[in-house]
Coordinates of C-alpha atoms in Angstrom, one line a residue:
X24 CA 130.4 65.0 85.3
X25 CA 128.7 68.0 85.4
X26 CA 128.8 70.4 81.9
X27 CA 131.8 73.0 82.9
X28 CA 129.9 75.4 80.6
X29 CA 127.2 74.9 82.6
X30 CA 128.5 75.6 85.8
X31 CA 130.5 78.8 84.7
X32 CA 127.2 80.0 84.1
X33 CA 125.5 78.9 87.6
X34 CA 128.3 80.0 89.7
X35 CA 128.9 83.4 88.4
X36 CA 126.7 84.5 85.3
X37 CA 123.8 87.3 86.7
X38 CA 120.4 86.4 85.7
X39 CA 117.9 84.1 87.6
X40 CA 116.6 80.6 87.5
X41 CA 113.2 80.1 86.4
X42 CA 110.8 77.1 87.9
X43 CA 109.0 76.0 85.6
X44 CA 108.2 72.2 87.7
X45 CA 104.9 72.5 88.7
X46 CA 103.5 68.8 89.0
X47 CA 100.3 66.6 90.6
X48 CA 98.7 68.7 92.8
X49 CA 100.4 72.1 91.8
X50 CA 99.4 71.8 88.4
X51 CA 95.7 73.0 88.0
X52 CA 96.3 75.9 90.2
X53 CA 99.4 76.8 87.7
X54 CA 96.5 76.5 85.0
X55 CA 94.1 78.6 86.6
X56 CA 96.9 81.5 87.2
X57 CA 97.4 81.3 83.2
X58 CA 93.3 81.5 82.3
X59 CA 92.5 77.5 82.2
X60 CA 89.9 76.6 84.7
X61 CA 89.5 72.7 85.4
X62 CA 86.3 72.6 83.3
X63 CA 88.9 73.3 80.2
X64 CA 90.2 69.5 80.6
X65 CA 89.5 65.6 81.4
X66 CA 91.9 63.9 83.0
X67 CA 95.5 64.1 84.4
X68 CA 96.7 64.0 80.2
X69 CA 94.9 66.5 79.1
X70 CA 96.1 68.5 82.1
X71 CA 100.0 67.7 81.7
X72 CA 99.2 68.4 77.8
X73 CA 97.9 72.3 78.5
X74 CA 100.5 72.4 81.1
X75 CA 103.5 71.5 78.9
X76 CA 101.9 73.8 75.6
X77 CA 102.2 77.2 78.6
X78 CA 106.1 75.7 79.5
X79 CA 107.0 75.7 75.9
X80 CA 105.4 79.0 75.2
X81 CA 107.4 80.8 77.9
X82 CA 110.0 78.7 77.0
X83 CA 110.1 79.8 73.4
X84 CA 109.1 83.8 74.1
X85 CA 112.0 86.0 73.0
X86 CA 113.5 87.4 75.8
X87 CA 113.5 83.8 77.6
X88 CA 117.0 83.3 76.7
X89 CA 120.3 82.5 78.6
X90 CA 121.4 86.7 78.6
X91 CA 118.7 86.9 81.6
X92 CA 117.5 83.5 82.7
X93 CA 120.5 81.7 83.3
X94 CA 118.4 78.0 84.3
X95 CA 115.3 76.3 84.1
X96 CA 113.4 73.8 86.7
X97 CA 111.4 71.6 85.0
X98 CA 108.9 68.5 85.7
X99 CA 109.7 65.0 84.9
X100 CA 107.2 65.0 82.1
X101 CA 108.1 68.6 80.8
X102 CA 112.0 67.1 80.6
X103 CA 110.8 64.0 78.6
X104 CA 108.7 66.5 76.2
X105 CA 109.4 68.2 72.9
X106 CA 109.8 71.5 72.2
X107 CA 110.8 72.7 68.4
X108 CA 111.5 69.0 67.4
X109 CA 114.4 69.0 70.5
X110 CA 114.3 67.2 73.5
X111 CA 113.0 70.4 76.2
X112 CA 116.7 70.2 77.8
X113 CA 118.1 70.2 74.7
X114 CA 116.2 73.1 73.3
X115 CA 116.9 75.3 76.9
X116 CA 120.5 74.6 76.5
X117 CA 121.3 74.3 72.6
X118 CA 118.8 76.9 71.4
X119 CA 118.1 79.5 74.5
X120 CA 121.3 79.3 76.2
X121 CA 119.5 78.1 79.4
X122 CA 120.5 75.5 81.8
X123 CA 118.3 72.5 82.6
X124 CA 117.7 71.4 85.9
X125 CA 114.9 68.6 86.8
X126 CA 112.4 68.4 90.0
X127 CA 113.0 65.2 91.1
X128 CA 110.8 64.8 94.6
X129 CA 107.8 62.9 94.5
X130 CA 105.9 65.4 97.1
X131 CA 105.8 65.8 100.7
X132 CA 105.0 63.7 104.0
X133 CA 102.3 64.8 106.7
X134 CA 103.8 67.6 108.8
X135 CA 105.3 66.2 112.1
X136 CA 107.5 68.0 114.2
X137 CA 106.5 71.4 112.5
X138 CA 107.8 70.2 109.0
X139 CA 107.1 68.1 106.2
X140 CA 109.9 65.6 104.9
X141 CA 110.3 64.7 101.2
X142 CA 107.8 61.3 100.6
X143 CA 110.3 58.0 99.2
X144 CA 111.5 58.6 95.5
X145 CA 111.1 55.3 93.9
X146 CA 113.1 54.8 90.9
X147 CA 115.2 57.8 91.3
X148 CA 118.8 56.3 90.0
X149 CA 117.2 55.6 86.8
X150 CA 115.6 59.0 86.8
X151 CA 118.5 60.5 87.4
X152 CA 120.5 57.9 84.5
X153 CA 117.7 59.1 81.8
X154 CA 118.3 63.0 83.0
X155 CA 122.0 62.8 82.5
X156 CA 121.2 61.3 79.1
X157 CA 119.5 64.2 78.5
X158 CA 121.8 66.6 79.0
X159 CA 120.4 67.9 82.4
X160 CA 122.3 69.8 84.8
X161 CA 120.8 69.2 88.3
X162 CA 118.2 68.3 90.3
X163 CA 115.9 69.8 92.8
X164 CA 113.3 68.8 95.8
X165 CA 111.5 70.5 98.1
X166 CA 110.3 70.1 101.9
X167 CA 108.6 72.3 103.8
X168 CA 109.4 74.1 107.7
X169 CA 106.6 75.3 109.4
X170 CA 108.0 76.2 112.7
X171 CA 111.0 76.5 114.7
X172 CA 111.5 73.4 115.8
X173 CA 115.6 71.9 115.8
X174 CA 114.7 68.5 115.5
X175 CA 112.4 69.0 112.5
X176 CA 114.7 71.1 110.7
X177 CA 117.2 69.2 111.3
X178 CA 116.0 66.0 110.0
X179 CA 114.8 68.2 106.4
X180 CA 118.2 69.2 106.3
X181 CA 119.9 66.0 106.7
X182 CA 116.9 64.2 104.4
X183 CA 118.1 66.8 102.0
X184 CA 121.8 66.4 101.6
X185 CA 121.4 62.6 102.2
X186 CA 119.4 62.3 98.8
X187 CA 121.7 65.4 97.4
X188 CA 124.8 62.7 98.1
X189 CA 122.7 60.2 95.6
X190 CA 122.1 62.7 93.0
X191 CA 126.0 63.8 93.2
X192 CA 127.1 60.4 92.8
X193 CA 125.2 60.6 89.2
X194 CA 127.7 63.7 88.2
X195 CA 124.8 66.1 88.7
X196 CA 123.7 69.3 91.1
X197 CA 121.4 68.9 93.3
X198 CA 119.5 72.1 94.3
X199 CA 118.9 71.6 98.1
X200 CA 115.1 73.2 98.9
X201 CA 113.8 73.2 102.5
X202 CA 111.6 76.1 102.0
X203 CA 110.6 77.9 105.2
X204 CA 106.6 78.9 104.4
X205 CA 106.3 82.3 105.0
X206 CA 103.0 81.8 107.0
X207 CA 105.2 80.8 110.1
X208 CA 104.7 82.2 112.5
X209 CA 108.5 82.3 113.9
X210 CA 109.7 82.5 110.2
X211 CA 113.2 84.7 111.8
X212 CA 113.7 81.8 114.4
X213 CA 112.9 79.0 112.0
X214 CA 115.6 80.5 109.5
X215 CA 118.2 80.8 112.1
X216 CA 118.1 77.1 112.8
X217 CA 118.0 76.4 109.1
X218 CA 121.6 78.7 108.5
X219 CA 122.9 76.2 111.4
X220 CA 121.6 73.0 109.9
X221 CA 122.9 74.0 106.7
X222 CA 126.3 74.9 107.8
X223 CA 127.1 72.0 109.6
X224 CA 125.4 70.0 106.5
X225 CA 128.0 71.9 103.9
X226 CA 131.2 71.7 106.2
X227 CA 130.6 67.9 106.4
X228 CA 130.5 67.9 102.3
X229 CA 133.5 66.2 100.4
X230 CA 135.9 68.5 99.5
X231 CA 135.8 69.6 95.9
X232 CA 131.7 68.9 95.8
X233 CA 128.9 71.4 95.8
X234 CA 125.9 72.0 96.0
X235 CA 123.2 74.3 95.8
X236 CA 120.2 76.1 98.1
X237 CA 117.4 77.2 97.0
X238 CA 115.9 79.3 99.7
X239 CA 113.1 81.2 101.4
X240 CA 113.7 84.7 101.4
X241 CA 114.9 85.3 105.0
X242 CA 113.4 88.2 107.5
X243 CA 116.9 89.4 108.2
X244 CA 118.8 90.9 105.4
X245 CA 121.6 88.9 104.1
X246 CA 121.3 86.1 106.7
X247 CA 121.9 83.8 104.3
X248 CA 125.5 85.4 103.2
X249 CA 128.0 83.0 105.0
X250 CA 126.4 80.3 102.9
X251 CA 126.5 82.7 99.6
X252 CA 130.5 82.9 100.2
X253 CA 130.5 78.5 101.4
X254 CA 133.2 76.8 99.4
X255 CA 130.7 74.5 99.2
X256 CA 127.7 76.0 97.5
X257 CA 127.8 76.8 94.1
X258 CA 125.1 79.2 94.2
X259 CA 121.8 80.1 96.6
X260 CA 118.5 81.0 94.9
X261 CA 115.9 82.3 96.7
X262 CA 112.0 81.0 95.5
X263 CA 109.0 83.7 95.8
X264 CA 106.7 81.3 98.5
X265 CA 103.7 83.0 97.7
X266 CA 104.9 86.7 97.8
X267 CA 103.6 88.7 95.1
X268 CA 106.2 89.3 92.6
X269 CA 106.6 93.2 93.2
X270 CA 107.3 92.1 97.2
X271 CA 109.4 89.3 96.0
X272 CA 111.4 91.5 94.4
X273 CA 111.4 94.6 96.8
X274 CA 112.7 91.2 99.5
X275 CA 115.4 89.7 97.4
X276 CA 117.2 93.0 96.1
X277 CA 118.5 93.3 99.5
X278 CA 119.9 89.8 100.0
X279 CA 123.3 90.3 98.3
X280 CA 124.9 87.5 96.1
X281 CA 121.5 85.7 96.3
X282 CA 119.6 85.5 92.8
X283 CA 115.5 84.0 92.1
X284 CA 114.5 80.9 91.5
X285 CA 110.8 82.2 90.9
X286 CA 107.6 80.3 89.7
X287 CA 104.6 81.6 90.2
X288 CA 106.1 85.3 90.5
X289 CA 107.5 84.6 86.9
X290 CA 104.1 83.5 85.4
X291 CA 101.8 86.1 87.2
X292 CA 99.6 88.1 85.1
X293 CA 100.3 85.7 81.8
X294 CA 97.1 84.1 80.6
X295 CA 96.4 81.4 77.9
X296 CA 94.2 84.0 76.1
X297 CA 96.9 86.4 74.8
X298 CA 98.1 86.9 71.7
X299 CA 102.1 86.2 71.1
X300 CA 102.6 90.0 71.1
X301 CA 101.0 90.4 74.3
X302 CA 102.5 87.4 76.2
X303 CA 105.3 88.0 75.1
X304 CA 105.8 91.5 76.3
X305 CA 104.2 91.0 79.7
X306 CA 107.0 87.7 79.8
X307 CA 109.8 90.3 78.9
X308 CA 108.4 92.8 81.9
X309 CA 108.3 90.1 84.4
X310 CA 112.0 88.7 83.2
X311 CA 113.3 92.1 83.0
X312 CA 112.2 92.8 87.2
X313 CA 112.7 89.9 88.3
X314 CA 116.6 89.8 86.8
X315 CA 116.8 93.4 88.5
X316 CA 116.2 92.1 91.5
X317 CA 118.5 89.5 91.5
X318 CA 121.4 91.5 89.6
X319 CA 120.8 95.4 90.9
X320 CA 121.2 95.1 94.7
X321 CA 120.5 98.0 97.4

């Protein structure tokens, strides 16, 4: 069963997740944003081995701590890593006060029907066995919508809570991500099929079970607030999708009850180069905004 100290905190403590899962594809251009071209490294080890050295320095900074960032996303390689002689979850939880979640998708099909379905997860009950071993809250994976079509959206949806009724079954949370790419072109329409899928989704869930959504932030203002109040969810996140941070921000403060779930917003403008001082302070300044956002609504 899920920690209960764990899911106090998701349900109802203010503060934001953090998504620090970048993996495969994602990864170089995660390194670049931090000041590590490809010509810095040979090789998918030497890449995961930079990668996991920036996670543990944000990870570590001062003001990276459970009063502010309530969770962490992390990578299947970044949750099997070591970070001050701890196990990463471990050291999130135990030493930081931060809840451990783990990206557990294996990346996305060919877009058909204007959106891209999660690819098989082989192996994923023993993934999910070795994350509850190591103290892991939830799980998360991500699809893709391009366009307003029902049939698409409907089939992420129902791909989504199908695997999310796997991951339950292992006693963990599984964050439910079909992300609506805010290069649609009917972004509004494609959202307002999404609330419907969703819905129908969460009134078919088992009484007692949630889960949670981790969600494009929508062009109508608090469209997504009869999920926010679902019996059902235990908390919705939005993810940045590209927006700078400042517009990020300036979108979510007006989506009531709906906190970040930011990556590359968190990490813009922190560089491999920097001293602790200074990484650290720009860390605290993109921690501190991003938490206003999600906390001090307009």
């Amino acid at each position: 069963m899920a920690n209960d100290k764990m899911m106090t905190q998701i349900r109802g403590k203010g503060g934001f997740i953090a998504a620090l899962d970048q993996s495969g594809g994602s990864t170089p251009g995660a390194l670049r944003q931090y000041g590590v071209p490809e010509s810095a490294y040979s090789g998918d080890a030497e890449m995961f081995k930079l990668v996991h050295e920036m996670r543990v320095r944000i990870i570590s900074a001062p003001a990276f701590t459970g009063a502010k960032v309530i969770g962490a996303i992390l990578f299947e390689a970044t949750m099997d890593g070591r970070a001050h002689n701890k196990s990463v979850p471990a050291y999130l939880w135990e030493e930081r006060g931060v809840v451990p979640f783990l990206k557990v998708d294996k990346g996305l099909e060919a877009e058909a029907d204007g959106v891209s379905l999660l690819k098989p997860i082989p192996g994923l009950d023993p993934l999910l066995d070795r994350a509850v071993t190591l103290g892991v809250f939830g799980t998360k994976m991500r699809s893709v919508i391009n366009l307003a079509s029902k049939t698409g959206i409907a089939a992420v949806v129902e791909q989504q809570f199908d695997i999310g009724a796997q991951i339950g079954r292992h006693g963990l949370v599984p964050i439910i991500e079909p992300e609506v790419s805010i290069k649609s072109p009917d972004k509004a329409a494609a959202e307002a099929i999404l609330l419907a899928q969703l819905t129908k989704q969460l009134d078919a869930l088992t009484e007692g079970r949630q889960v949670m959504l981790k969600l494009t932030i929508p062009e109508v203002t608090d469209l997504y607030a009869p999920l926010v109040a679902h019996q059902g969810v235990a908390r919705v996140v939005a993810l940045s999708g590209g927006y700078s941070r400042a517009e990020a921000c300036q979108r979510l403060a007006a989506q009531h009850g709906v906190v970040a779930s930011f990556s590359r917003a968190l990490a813009e403008g922190l560089q491999h180069s920097m001293s602790d001082a200074e990484f650290n302070a720009k860390l605290a300044h993109s921690i501190d905004e991003i938490w206003r956002a999600s906390v001090e609504k307009v």
